[in-house]
Short mmCIF file of C-alpha atoms in Angstrom, two decimals:
data_model
loop_
_atom_site.label_atom_id
_atom_site.label_comp_id
_atom_site.label_asym_id
_atom_site.label_seq_id
_atom_site.Cartn_x
_atom_site.Cartn_y
_atom_site.Cartn_z
CA UNK N 1 -7.72 21.09 11.17
CA UNK N 2 -9.50 22.92 8.83
CA UNK N 3 -12.43 22.02 6.24
CA UNK N 4 -11.33 22.53 2.51
CA UNK N 5 -13.29 25.26 1.04
CA UNK N 6 -15.34 24.03 -1.92
CA UNK N 7 -16.44 20.54 -0.77
CA UNK N 8 -19.38 19.10 1.10
CA UNK N 9 -19.28 16.79 3.67
CA UNK N 10 -21.70 13.95 4.54
CA UNK N 11 -21.98 11.84 7.72
CA UNK N 12 -23.77 8.46 7.99
CA UNK N 13 -24.08 6.53 10.26
CA UNK N 14 -24.88 3.38 8.47
CA UNK N 15 -25.11 2.16 4.39
CA UNK N 16 -24.93 -0.11 2.34
CA UNK N 17 -21.53 1.43 1.03
CA UNK N 18 -20.30 4.75 0.74
CA UNK N 19 -19.83 3.93 -3.14
CA UNK N 20 -23.60 3.00 -3.93
CA UNK N 21 -24.25 5.99 -1.51
CA UNK N 22 -22.55 7.88 -3.71
CA UNK N 23 -24.23 6.88 -6.97
CA UNK N 24 -27.32 7.18 -5.71
CA UNK N 25 -26.34 11.08 -5.06
CA UNK N 26 -24.00 11.96 -7.97
CA UNK N 27 -26.36 13.92 -10.16
CA UNK N 28 -27.67 15.46 -7.58
CA UNK N 29 -24.42 16.99 -6.21
CA UNK N 30 -23.47 20.83 -7.45
CA UNK N 31 -20.09 20.00 -6.26
CA UNK N 32 -17.41 18.17 -4.87
CA UNK N 33 -18.85 15.93 -1.76
CA UNK N 34 -17.06 13.66 -0.01
CA UNK N 35 -19.33 10.64 2.01
CA UNK N 36 -18.72 8.89 5.07
CA UNK N 37 -20.08 6.29 6.87
CA UNK N 38 -19.46 5.19 10.36
CA UNK N 39 -20.80 1.35 9.32
CA UNK N 40 -21.06 0.13 6.02
CA UNK N 41 -23.37 -2.87 5.70
CA UNK N 42 -21.81 -4.33 2.19
CA UNK N 43 -18.59 -2.27 1.51
CA UNK N 44 -17.05 -3.65 -1.65
CA UNK N 45 -13.13 -3.41 -3.26
CA UNK N 46 -11.73 -3.55 -6.54
CA UNK N 47 -13.40 -6.18 -9.17
CA UNK N 48 -16.07 -6.81 -6.68
CA UNK N 49 -14.21 -8.13 -4.01
CA UNK N 50 -15.95 -7.31 -0.36
CA UNK N 51 -14.36 -5.57 1.98
CA UNK N 52 -14.69 -5.78 5.48
CA UNK N 53 -15.05 -2.11 7.55
CA UNK N 54 -15.45 -3.39 11.06
CA UNK N 55 -16.68 0.13 13.10
CA UNK N 56 -13.58 2.68 13.51
CA UNK N 57 -12.46 1.73 10.73
CA UNK N 58 -12.12 4.80 7.67
CA UNK N 59 -15.19 4.49 4.92
CA UNK N 60 -15.40 7.36 2.47
CA UNK N 61 -16.68 8.60 -1.18
CA UNK N 62 -15.39 11.67 -2.54
CA UNK N 63 -17.93 12.49 -5.71
CA UNK N 64 -16.59 14.97 -8.24
CA UNK N 65 -17.75 16.18 -11.77
CA UNK N 66 -14.57 16.41 -13.58
CA UNK N 67 -14.26 18.15 -17.54
CA UNK N 68 -10.91 15.83 -18.91
CA UNK N 69 -10.96 13.18 -20.83
CA UNK N 70 -11.45 9.29 -18.89
CA UNK N 71 -8.27 8.91 -19.46
CA UNK N 72 -6.84 11.68 -17.51
CA UNK N 73 -9.82 11.49 -14.72
CA UNK N 74 -8.70 7.53 -13.99
CA UNK N 75 -5.54 9.35 -13.01
CA UNK N 76 -7.06 11.00 -9.31
CA UNK N 77 -6.23 7.06 -8.07
CA UNK N 78 -2.94 8.21 -7.66
CA UNK N 79 -3.80 11.82 -6.44
CA UNK N 80 -5.85 10.10 -4.03
CA UNK N 81 -3.25 8.02 -2.74
CA UNK N 82 -1.11 10.40 -2.17
CA UNK N 83 -3.27 12.36 -0.34
CA UNK N 84 -4.17 9.39 1.56
CA UNK N 85 0.23 8.74 2.72
CA UNK N 86 -0.17 12.90 3.55
CA UNK N 87 -2.95 12.53 6.12
CA UNK N 88 -1.14 8.93 7.57
CA UNK N 89 1.79 11.31 7.72
CA UNK N 90 -0.04 13.95 9.55
CA UNK N 91 -1.93 11.67 11.97
CA UNK N 92 1.46 10.02 12.97
CA UNK N 93 3.54 12.33 12.64
CA UNK N 94 5.86 9.84 10.84
CA UNK N 95 6.59 9.52 6.56
CA UNK N 96 9.05 6.28 6.81
CA UNK N 97 6.93 3.40 7.17
CA UNK N 98 4.23 3.91 4.63
CA UNK N 99 4.29 3.20 0.66
CA UNK N 100 2.23 3.39 -2.84
CA UNK N 101 1.28 0.20 -4.09
CA UNK N 102 0.19 0.55 -7.81
CA UNK N 103 -2.33 0.52 -8.88
CA UNK N 104 -4.30 2.03 -5.74
CA UNK N 105 -3.00 0.69 -2.17
CA UNK N 106 -1.31 2.45 0.20
CA UNK N 107 1.31 0.30 2.24
CA UNK N 108 2.30 0.20 6.42
CA UNK N 109 5.10 -1.60 6.66
CA UNK N 110 5.20 -3.86 4.11
CA UNK N 111 0.89 -4.43 4.57
CA UNK N 112 -1.83 -2.95 3.15
CA UNK N 113 -3.78 -0.56 5.25
CA UNK N 114 -5.81 1.54 2.93
CA UNK N 115 -7.22 0.89 -0.46
CA UNK N 116 -8.84 3.35 -3.40
CA UNK N 117 -11.43 2.65 -5.79
CA UNK N 118 -12.40 4.92 -8.30
CA UNK N 119 -15.85 4.65 -10.77
CA UNK N 120 -17.68 6.83 -13.28
CA UNK N 121 -21.22 7.02 -12.99
CA UNK N 122 -23.63 8.54 -15.51
CA UNK N 123 -23.53 12.60 -16.53
CA UNK N 124 -19.44 12.02 -16.21
CA UNK N 125 -19.52 12.36 -12.10
CA UNK N 126 -16.19 10.32 -10.70
CA UNK N 127 -16.33 8.16 -7.52
CA UNK N 128 -13.56 8.08 -5.61
CA UNK N 129 -13.94 5.47 -3.00
CA UNK N 130 -11.37 4.91 0.03
CA UNK N 131 -11.60 2.09 3.10
CA UNK N 132 -8.52 2.48 5.79
CA UNK N 133 -8.26 0.33 8.32
CA UNK N 134 -8.04 2.57 11.04
CA UNK N 135 -8.47 -0.15 14.45
CA UNK N 136 -8.31 -3.23 12.61
CA UNK N 137 -8.34 -5.08 9.61
CA UNK N 138 -9.11 -8.23 7.91
CA UNK N 139 -7.54 -12.27 8.53
CA UNK N 140 -4.92 -13.49 6.20
CA UNK N 141 -7.80 -16.21 5.20
CA UNK N 142 -10.00 -13.00 4.25
CA UNK N 143 -7.75 -11.57 1.40
CA UNK N 144 -6.59 -13.16 -1.82
CA UNK N 145 -3.60 -15.98 -1.38
CA UNK N 146 -0.63 -14.20 -2.49
CA UNK N 147 -1.76 -10.64 -1.91
CA UNK N 148 -0.34 -8.29 0.92
CA UNK N 149 -1.20 -8.85 4.46
CA UNK N 150 -3.99 -6.49 5.65
CA UNK N 151 -2.21 -4.51 8.71
CA UNK N 152 -4.45 -2.08 10.50
CA UNK N 153 -2.86 1.66 12.09
CA UNK N 154 -3.37 1.42 15.11
CA UNK N 155 -1.80 -1.81 15.54
CA UNK N 156 0.85 -0.51 13.10
CA UNK N 157 1.83 2.86 15.13
CA UNK N 158 0.36 3.12 18.22
CA UNK N 159 -2.06 5.82 16.45
CA UNK N 160 -5.91 6.32 17.84
CA UNK N 161 -7.61 8.26 15.11
CA UNK N 162 -11.41 8.10 14.69
CA UNK N 163 -12.76 8.07 11.37
CA UNK N 164 -14.44 12.08 11.16
CA UNK N 165 -11.03 12.94 12.32
CA UNK N 166 -8.55 11.05 9.71
CA UNK N 167 -11.69 12.45 7.40
CA UNK N 168 -10.63 15.89 8.00
CA UNK N 169 -7.25 14.99 7.41
CA UNK N 170 -7.81 13.61 4.25
CA UNK N 171 -10.22 16.07 2.68
CA UNK N 172 -7.14 18.60 3.27
CA UNK N 173 -4.97 16.85 1.90
CA UNK N 174 -7.00 16.02 -0.91
CA UNK N 175 -7.92 19.53 -2.23
CA UNK N 176 -4.11 20.50 -2.31
CA UNK N 177 -2.79 17.32 -4.33
CA UNK N 178 -6.15 18.28 -6.62
CA UNK N 179 -5.78 21.50 -7.10
CA UNK N 180 -1.63 20.50 -8.08
CA UNK N 181 -3.45 18.31 -10.52
CA UNK N 182 -5.66 20.47 -12.41
CA UNK N 183 -3.17 23.08 -12.37
CA UNK N 184 0.39 21.67 -13.28
CA UNK N 185 -1.36 18.22 -15.19
CA UNK N 186 0.14 14.69 -13.76
CA UNK N 187 3.98 15.40 -13.92
CA UNK N 188 3.96 16.79 -10.83
CA UNK N 189 1.71 13.94 -9.28
CA UNK N 190 3.58 11.35 -11.05
CA UNK N 191 6.44 12.36 -9.75
CA UNK N 192 5.44 12.39 -6.27
CA UNK N 193 3.88 9.46 -6.22
CA UNK N 194 7.15 7.10 -7.64
CA UNK N 195 9.06 9.12 -5.04
CA UNK N 196 7.09 6.72 -2.27
CA UNK N 197 6.68 3.88 -4.62
CA UNK N 198 6.80 0.55 -2.93
CA UNK N 199 8.65 -2.25 -4.57
CA UNK N 200 10.35 0.49 -7.62
CA UNK N 201 13.34 -1.02 -8.95
CA UNK N 202 12.46 -4.72 -7.66
CA UNK N 203 10.69 -7.55 -9.29
CA UNK N 204 6.81 -7.39 -9.64
CA UNK N 205 4.35 -9.76 -10.96
CA UNK N 206 1.52 -8.55 -12.07
CA UNK N 207 -1.68 -10.55 -13.16
CA UNK N 208 -4.87 -9.60 -14.80
CA UNK N 209 -7.93 -12.20 -14.99
CA UNK N 210 -6.25 -14.32 -18.36
CA UNK N 211 -2.09 -13.25 -18.02
CA UNK N 212 0.76 -12.98 -15.57
CA UNK N 213 3.91 -10.84 -16.82
CA UNK N 214 7.30 -11.18 -13.70
CA UNK N 215 9.49 -8.13 -14.34
CA UNK N 216 11.50 -5.43 -12.63
CA UNK N 217 9.28 -2.50 -11.96
CA UNK N 218 10.65 0.78 -13.90
CA UNK N 219 8.54 3.27 -13.27
CA UNK N 220 4.47 4.67 -14.20
CA UNK N 221 4.85 5.99 -17.69
CA UNK N 222 2.47 9.28 -18.30
CA UNK N 223 -0.75 6.80 -18.71
CA UNK N 224 -0.12 6.01 -15.82
CA UNK N 225 0.69 2.56 -16.37
CA UNK N 226 2.90 -0.12 -14.94
CA UNK N 227 5.97 -0.31 -16.89
CA UNK N 228 7.83 -3.85 -16.45
CA UNK N 229 11.50 -4.58 -18.31
CA UNK N 230 10.61 -8.26 -18.79
CA UNK N 231 12.45 -10.89 -20.66
CA UNK N 232 11.29 -9.84 -23.67
CA UNK N 233 11.59 -6.12 -23.14
CA UNK N 234 9.51 -3.20 -21.67
CA UNK N 235 6.04 -4.14 -21.30
CA UNK N 236 3.10 -1.32 -20.13
CA UNK N 237 0.42 -2.74 -18.29
CA UNK N 238 -2.75 -0.63 -17.90
CA UNK N 239 -4.73 -2.91 -15.67
CA UNK N 240 -3.61 -5.44 -13.18
CA UNK N 241 -3.62 -6.58 -9.73
CA UNK N 242 0.45 -7.08 -8.47
CA UNK N 243 2.28 -9.04 -6.32
CA UNK N 244 5.50 -9.31 -4.56
#
């Protein structure tokens, strides 16, 4: 598997979290850089939640220096999700068990196999953190009540792939999707994402810290918002956790 031109690569034996490592290095990087760690001692997911990362699972952060407005930069969560989908297909040879869950999870046989976390740093650097359960998944007791059950790639598909080999696949897939995004904008990314979306057309629940919205998942709009048809009409949601 060839490494994408223009992208750097740092592989560490251990760090606290690849997101923290990326933040420390962001100001010194001249171009896109992948930071991967074989072990994380303090991995984290969305909303400050802990992210379990036993050895053999995948933890990496891509650091970019985007030039677009913040709302456009944030759409790279969809770019990353598509790249993850592509990499999963590449290592398993199958597309049918995988689906994309708004805003930034990858599902395998209905369970969560991967998550994405975006953060911006001083100077405009964007860090895209990606965690994948390659060989092991947390127990049900370790996730929020009602959340999608965690699964691992190996247990669900039998595919055995190491973190560095997965990084090769993911980096190449991301480079292709990023080039499309920069060249053609969000429209083709949005269309591709929707074609792989979990529970499209079905009733879902979107929860924030203060509210809950139930409705039929109609689409994702051109700004990346979740659009639900509720009893009160169409509602666009910019940020929430989605429950099935």
